Coordinates of C-alpha atoms in Angstrom, one line a residue:
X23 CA -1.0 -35.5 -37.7
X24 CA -4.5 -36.8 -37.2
X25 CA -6.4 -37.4 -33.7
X26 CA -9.3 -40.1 -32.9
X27 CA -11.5 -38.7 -29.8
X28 CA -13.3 -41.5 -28.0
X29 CA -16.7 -40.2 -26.9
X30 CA -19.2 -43.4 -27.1
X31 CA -19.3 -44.3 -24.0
X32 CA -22.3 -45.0 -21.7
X33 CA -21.7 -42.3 -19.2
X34 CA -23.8 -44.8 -16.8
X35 CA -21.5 -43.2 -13.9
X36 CA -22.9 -39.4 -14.8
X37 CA -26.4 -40.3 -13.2
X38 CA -28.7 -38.6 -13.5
X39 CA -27.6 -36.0 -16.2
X40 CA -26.5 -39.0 -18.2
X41 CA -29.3 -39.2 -20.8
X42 CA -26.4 -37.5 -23.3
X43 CA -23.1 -38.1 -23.5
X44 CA -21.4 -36.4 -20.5
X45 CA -19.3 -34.5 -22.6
X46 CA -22.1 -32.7 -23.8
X47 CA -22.5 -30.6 -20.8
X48 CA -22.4 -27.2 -21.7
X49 CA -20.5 -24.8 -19.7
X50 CA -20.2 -21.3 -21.1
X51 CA -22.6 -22.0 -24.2
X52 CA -20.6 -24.5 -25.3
X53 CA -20.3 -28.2 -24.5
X54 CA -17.5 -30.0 -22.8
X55 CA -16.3 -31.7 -26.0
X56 CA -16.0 -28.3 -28.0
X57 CA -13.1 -27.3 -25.3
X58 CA -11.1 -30.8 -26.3
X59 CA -11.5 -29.9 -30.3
X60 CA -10.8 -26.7 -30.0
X61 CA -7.7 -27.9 -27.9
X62 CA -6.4 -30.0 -30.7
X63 CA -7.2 -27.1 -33.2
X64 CA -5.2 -24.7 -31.7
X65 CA -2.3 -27.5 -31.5
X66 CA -2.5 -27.5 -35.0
X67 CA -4.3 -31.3 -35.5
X68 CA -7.0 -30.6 -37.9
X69 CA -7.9 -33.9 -39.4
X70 CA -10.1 -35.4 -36.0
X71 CA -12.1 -38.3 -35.9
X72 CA -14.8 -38.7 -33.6
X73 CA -16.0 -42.2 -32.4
X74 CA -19.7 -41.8 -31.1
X75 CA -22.7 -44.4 -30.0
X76 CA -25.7 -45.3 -31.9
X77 CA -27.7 -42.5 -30.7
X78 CA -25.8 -40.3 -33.0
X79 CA -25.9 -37.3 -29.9
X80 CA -22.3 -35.7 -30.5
X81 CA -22.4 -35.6 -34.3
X82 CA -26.0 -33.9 -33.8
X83 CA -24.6 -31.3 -31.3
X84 CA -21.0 -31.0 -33.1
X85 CA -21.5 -30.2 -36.2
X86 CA -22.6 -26.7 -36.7
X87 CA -19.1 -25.8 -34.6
X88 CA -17.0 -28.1 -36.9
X89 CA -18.6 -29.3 -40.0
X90 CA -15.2 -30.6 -41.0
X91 CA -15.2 -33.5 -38.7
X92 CA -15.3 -37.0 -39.4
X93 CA -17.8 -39.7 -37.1
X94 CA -18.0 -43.2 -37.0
X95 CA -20.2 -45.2 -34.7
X96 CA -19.6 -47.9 -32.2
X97 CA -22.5 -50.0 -32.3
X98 CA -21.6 -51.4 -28.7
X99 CA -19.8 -50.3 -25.5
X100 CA -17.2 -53.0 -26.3
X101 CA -14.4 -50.8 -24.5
X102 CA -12.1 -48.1 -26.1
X103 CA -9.7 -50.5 -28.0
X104 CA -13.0 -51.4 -30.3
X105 CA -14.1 -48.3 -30.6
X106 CA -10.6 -47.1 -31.9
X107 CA -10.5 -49.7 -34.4
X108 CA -13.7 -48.4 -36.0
X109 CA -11.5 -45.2 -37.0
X110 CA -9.1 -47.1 -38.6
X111 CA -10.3 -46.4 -42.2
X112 CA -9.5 -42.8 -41.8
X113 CA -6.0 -43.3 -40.1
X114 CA -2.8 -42.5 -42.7
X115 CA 0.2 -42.1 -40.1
X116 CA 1.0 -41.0 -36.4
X117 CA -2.2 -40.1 -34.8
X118 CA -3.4 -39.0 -31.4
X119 CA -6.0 -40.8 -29.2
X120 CA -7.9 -38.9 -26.4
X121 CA -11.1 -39.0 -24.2
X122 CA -13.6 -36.5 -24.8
X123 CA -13.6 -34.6 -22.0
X124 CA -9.5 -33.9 -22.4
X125 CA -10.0 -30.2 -22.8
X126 CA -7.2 -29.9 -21.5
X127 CA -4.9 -31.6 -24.3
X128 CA -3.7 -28.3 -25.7
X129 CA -1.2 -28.0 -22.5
X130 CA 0.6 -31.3 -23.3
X131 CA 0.6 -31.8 -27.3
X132 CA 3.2 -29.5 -28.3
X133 CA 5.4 -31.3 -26.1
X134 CA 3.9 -34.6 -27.0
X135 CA 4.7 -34.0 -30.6
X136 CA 8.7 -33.1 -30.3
X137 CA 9.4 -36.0 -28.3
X138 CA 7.5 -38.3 -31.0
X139 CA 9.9 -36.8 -33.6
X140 CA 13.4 -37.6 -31.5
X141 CA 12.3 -40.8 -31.1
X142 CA 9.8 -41.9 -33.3
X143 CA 7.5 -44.2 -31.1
X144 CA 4.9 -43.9 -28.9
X145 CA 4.5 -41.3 -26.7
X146 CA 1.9 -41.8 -23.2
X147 CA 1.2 -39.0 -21.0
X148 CA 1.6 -39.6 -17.3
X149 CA 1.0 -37.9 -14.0
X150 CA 1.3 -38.3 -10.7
X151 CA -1.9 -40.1 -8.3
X152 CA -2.7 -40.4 -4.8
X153 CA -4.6 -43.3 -5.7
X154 CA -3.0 -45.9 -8.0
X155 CA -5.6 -49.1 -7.6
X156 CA -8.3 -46.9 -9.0
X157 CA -6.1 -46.3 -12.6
X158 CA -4.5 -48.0 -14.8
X159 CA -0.5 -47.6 -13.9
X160 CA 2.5 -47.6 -15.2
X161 CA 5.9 -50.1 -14.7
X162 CA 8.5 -47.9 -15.5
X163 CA 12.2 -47.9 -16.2
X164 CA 13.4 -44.7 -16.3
X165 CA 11.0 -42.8 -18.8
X166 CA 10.7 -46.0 -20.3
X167 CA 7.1 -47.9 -20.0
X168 CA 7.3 -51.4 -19.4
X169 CA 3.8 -52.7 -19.1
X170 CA 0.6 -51.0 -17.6
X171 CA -1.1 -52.4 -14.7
X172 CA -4.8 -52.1 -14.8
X173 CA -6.2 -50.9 -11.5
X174 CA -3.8 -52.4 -9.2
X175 CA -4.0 -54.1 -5.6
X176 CA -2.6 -51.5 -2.9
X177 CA 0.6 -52.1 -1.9
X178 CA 1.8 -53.5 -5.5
X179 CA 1.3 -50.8 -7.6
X180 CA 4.3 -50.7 -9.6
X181 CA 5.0 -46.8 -9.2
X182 CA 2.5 -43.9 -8.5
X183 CA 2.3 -43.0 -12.3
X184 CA -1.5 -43.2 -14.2
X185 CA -2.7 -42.9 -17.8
X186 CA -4.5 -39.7 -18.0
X187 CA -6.1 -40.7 -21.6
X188 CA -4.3 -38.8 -24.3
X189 CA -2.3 -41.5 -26.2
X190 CA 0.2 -40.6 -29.2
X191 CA 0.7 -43.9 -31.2
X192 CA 2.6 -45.1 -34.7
X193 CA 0.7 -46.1 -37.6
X194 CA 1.8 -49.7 -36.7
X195 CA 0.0 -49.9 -33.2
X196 CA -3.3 -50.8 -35.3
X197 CA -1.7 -54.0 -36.1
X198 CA -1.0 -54.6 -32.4
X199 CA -4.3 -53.8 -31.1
X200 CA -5.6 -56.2 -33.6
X201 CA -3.8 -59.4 -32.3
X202 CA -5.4 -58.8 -28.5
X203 CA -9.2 -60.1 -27.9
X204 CA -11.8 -57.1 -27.6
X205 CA -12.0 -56.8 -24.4
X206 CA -12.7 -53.6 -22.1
X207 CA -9.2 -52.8 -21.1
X208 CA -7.6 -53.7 -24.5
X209 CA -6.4 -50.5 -25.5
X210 CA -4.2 -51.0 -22.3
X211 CA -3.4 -54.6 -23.3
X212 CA -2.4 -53.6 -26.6
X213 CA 0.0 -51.0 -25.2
X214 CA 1.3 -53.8 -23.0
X215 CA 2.3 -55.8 -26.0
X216 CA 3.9 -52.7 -28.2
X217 CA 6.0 -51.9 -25.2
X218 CA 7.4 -55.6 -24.7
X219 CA 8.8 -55.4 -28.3
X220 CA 9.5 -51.7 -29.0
X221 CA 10.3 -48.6 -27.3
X222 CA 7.5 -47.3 -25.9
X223 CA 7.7 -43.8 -23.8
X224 CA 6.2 -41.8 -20.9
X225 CA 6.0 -37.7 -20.8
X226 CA 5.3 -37.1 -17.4
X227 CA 3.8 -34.2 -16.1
X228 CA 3.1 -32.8 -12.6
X229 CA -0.3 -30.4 -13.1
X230 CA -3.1 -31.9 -11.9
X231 CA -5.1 -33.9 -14.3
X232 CA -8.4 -34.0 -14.0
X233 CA -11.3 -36.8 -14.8
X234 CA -15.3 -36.9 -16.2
X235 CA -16.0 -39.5 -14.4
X236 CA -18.7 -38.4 -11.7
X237 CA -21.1 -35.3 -12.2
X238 CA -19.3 -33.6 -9.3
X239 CA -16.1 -33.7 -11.6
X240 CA -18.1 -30.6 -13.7
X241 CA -16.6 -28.3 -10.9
X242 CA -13.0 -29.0 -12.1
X243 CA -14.1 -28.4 -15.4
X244 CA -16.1 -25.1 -15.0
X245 CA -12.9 -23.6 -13.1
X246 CA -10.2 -24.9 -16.2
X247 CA -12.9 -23.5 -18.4
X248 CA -13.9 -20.4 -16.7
X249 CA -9.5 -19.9 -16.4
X250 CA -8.5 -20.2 -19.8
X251 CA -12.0 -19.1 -21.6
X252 CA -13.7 -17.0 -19.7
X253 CA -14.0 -13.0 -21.2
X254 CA -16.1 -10.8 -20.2
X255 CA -18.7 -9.5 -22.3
X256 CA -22.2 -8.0 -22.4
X257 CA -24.2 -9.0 -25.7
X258 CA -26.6 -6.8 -27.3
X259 CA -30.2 -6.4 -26.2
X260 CA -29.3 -6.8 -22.5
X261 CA -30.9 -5.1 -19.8
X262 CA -29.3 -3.9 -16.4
X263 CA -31.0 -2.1 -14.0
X264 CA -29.4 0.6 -12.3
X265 CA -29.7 -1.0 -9.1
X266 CA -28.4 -3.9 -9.7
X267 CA -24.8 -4.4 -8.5
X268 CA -22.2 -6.4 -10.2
X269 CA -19.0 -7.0 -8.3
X270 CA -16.8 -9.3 -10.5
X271 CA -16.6 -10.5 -14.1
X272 CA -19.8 -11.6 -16.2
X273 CA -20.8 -12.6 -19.5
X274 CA -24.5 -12.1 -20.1
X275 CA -25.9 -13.6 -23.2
X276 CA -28.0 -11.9 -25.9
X277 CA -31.7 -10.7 -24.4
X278 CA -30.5 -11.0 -20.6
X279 CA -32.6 -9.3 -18.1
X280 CA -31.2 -8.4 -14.8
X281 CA -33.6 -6.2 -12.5
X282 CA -33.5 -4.5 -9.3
X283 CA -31.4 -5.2 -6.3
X284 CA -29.9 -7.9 -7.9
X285 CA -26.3 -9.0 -6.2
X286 CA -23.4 -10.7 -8.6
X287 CA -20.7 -11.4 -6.7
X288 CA -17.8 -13.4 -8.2
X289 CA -17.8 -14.8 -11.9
X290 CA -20.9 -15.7 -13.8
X291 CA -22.0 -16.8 -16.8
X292 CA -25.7 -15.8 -17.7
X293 CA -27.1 -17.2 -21.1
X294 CA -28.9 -15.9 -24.1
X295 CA -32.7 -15.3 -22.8
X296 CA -32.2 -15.4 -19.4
X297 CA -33.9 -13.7 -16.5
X298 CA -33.1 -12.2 -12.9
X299 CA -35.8 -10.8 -11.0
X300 CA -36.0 -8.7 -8.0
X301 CA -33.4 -9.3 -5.3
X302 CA -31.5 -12.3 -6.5
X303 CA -28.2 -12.7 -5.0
X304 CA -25.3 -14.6 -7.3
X305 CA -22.0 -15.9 -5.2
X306 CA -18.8 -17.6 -6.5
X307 CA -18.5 -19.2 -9.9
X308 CA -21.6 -19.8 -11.7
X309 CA -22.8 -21.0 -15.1
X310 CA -26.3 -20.7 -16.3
X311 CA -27.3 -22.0 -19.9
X312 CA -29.7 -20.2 -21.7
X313 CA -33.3 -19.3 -20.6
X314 CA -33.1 -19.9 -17.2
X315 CA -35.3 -17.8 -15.0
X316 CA -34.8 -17.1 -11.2
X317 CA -37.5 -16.1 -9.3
X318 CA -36.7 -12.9 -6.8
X319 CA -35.4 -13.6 -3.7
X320 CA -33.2 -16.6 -5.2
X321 CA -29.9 -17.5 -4.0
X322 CA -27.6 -19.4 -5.6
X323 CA -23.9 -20.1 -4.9
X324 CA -21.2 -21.6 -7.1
X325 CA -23.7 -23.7 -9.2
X326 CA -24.2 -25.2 -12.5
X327 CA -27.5 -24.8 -14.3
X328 CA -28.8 -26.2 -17.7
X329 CA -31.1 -24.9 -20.2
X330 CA -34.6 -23.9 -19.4
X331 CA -34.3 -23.8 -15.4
X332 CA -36.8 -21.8 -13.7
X333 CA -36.6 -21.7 -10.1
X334 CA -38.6 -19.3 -7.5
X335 CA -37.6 -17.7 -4.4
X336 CA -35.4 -21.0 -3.8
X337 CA -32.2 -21.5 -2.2
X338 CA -29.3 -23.4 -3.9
X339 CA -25.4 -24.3 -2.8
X340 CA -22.9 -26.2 -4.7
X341 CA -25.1 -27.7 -7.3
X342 CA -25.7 -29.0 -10.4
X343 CA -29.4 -28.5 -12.0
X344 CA -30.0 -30.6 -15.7
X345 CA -32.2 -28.9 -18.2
X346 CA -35.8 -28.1 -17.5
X347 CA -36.1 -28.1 -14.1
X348 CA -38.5 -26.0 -12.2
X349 CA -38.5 -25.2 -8.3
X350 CA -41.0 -23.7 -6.4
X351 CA -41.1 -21.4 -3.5
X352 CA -39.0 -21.7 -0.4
X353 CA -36.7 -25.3 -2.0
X354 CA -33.3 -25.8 -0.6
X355 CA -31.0 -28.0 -2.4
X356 CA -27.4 -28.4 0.3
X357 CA -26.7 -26.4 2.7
X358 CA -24.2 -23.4 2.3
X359 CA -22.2 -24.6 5.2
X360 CA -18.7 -26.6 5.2
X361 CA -18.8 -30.3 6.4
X362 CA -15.8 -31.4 8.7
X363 CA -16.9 -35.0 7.5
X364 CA -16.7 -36.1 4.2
X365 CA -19.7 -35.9 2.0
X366 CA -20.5 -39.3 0.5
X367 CA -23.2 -40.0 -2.7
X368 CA -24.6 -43.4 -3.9
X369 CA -23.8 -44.0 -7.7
X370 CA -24.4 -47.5 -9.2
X371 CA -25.1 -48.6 -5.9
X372 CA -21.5 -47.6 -4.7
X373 CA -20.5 -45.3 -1.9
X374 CA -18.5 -42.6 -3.5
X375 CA -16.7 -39.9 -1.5
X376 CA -17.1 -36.6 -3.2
X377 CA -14.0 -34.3 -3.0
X378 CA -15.2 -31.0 -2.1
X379 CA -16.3 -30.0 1.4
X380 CA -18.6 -28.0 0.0
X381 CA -21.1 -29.8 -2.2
X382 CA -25.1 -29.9 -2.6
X383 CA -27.4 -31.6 -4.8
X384 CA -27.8 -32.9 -8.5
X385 CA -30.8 -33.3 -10.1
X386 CA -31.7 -34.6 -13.6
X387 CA -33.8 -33.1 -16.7
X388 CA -36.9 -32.2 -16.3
X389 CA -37.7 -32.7 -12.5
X390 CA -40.2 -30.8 -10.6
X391 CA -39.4 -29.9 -6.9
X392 CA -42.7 -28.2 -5.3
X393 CA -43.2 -25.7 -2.3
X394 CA -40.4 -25.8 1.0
X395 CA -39.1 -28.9 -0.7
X396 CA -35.3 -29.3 1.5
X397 CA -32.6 -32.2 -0.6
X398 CA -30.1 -33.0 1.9
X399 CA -26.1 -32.5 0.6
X400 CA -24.9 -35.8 -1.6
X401 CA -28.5 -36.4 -2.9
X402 CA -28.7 -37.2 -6.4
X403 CA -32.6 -36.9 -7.9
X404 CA -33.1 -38.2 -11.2
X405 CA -34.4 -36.9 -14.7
X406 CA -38.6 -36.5 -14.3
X407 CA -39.4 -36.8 -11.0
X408 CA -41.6 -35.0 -9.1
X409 CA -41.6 -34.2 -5.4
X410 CA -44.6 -32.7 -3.4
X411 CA -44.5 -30.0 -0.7
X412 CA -42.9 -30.0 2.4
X413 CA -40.9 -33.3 1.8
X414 CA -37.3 -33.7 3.3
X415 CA -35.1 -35.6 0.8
X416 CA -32.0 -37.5 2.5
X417 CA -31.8 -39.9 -0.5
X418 CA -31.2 -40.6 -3.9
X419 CA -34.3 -40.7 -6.3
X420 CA -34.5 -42.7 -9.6
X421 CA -35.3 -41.4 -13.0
X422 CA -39.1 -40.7 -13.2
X423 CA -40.1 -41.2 -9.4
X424 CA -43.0 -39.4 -7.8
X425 CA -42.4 -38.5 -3.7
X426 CA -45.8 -37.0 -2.3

């Protein structure tokens, strides 16, 4: 059996750590997308197509892992029914269709596969949503789909059942998706039509299904990640002073330095290259890609950090850093406090609630935050800028702004 993983999308909701694909966010050395692969692999799918944009990013970033792939490019964002279709020279039978960021895939296809032998047509995951107008639904007899209603109005969604983006589809669906106009929601269309004249089925689950659709959505993924791949292990070359204290599980990366007084509390991934100086204090879950360097005195709690990070004496909660970015002396980014109110961010000009009651900041590649710098909770700074000293941030910052 074959599987097409869709991964040319914009990612224009990621802001600002959207200048790759989003699921090319690493998280224990590896990116997003190598946890969906691998998935597949260990299902036994080999034979994987991967449908990528112009830019060529995944194929770039993919293929020392898995040099047995196969990619083909959609040339524009024409929705995910196009970009299917440009796979369709490499399809020879049943064959799979996921998003890239469905690491968790390996939990569902086993199943997915049996029922596609009793009963030989398509086979839809489902689960279970709170909020059916923001997903494409499902009218349902029984187990049976009906028709899927895109994004429905409250009140007349037709059962509390969403896609979740892993797709097991005949040979013959091709010839369906070809008779409906490209459109963005085609692929939804085009199951539509299959499931007016044939069978069409829905495996339902009840564990929680979880979306890359926001950068705060990275903190489901670190967790699934650091719960089904997460061993502990100290590389060669790695330094430890006797001082420091380590009270939890860690993987440190080849070269890691780790000096006096440090504190590790919790789970944390350190890698290859990277450096703790003198009193930093680790809290919670945290992943740091290679070469990042904090500065003593640092705290930082249940935080994502890129590549090449360097931050100094600086104080950081519930964030998510890009690659390059540098902080100075004394920066806060959030607060380490809960909020009784919801914490709302600005993303394509929309008011989006964020679903922790814990979250800080997220800042894009490459920006510079100077001396006693504070960036209030929900902020979002984009890739490049630079802010001056002293300056209190309470809002959003486009790519490549200067705040002085």
């Amino acid at each position: 059996m074959q599987a097409v993983i869709l991964a040319a999308g914009e990612s224009s909701r990621f802001w600002p750590i959207n200048e790759k694909h989003k699921s090319l966010f690493n998280i224990l050395g590896r990116p997003i997308l190598w946890y969906t692969i691998f998935g597949l692999l260990k299902s036994g799918i080999k034979d994987i197509i991967v449908v990528q944009n112009p830019t060529r990013s995944i194929e770039k970033e993919l293929k020392n892992f898995f040099p047995f792939l196969k990619f083909v490019i959609q040339e524009k964002p024409l929705g995910t029914g196009d970009a299917l279709l440009k796979a369709e020279k490499f399809l020879k039978g049943p064959f799979f269709v996921l998003n890239a960021e469905r690491i968790d895939n390996f939990l569902f296809l086993p199943r997915m596969k049996e029922e596609f032998k009793k009963k030989k047509t398509m086979i839809l995951l489902g689960s279970l949503t709170e909020r059916p107008w923001d997903f494409g639904v499902f009218k349902l007899k029984g187990n049976r789909v009906l028709d899927i209603i895109e994004k429905p109005k409250k009140g007349k969604e037709p059962s509390r059942w969403q896609t979740t983006g892993l797709y097991l589809f005949p040979f013959d669906f091709i010839f369906y998706l070809k008779k409906v106009p490209c459109h963005p929601y085609s692929l939804i269309q085009a199951i539509s039509l299959y499931a007016k004249e044939k069978k069409v089925f829905l495996l339902k689950t009840l564990k929680k299904i979880f979306f890359l659709k926001y950068p705060w959505d990275l903190f489901f993924y670190r967790d699934f990640i650091f719960d089904h791949f997460f061993k502990e292990k100290i590389s060669e070359n790695v330094f430890i002073s006797k001082k420091a204290k380590i009270k939890g599980r860690v993987i440190f990366g080849k070269n890691v330095r780790v000096l006096d007084n440090v504190i590790i509390k919790g789970i944390c991934y350190l890698g290859d290259n990277s450096f703790l100086d003198q009193n930093v204090i680790l809290e919670g879950k945290n992943n740091f890609e290679e070469r990042n360097f904090l500065g003593r005195k640092s705290k930082v709690f249940y935080s994502l950090f890129g590549k090449n990070c360097k931050i100094n004496q600086s104080f950081i909660f519930y964030s998510i850093l890009g690659e390059g970015c540098q902080l100075e002396e004394g920066v806060f980014l959030g607060e380490k406090k809960s909020f009784k109110k919801s914490i709302f961010a600005v993303i394509k000009e929309r008011k989006e609630k964020i679903p922790f009651k814990k979250f800080g900041v997220v800042l894009g590649n490459n920006t510079l935050l100077s001396n006693n710098v504070f960036v209030s909770n929900g902020c979002f700074i984009g890739s490049k800028v630079t802010i001056s000293p002293f300056r209190k941030v309470k809002n959003n910052l486009f790519d490549n702004s200067f705040l002085f």
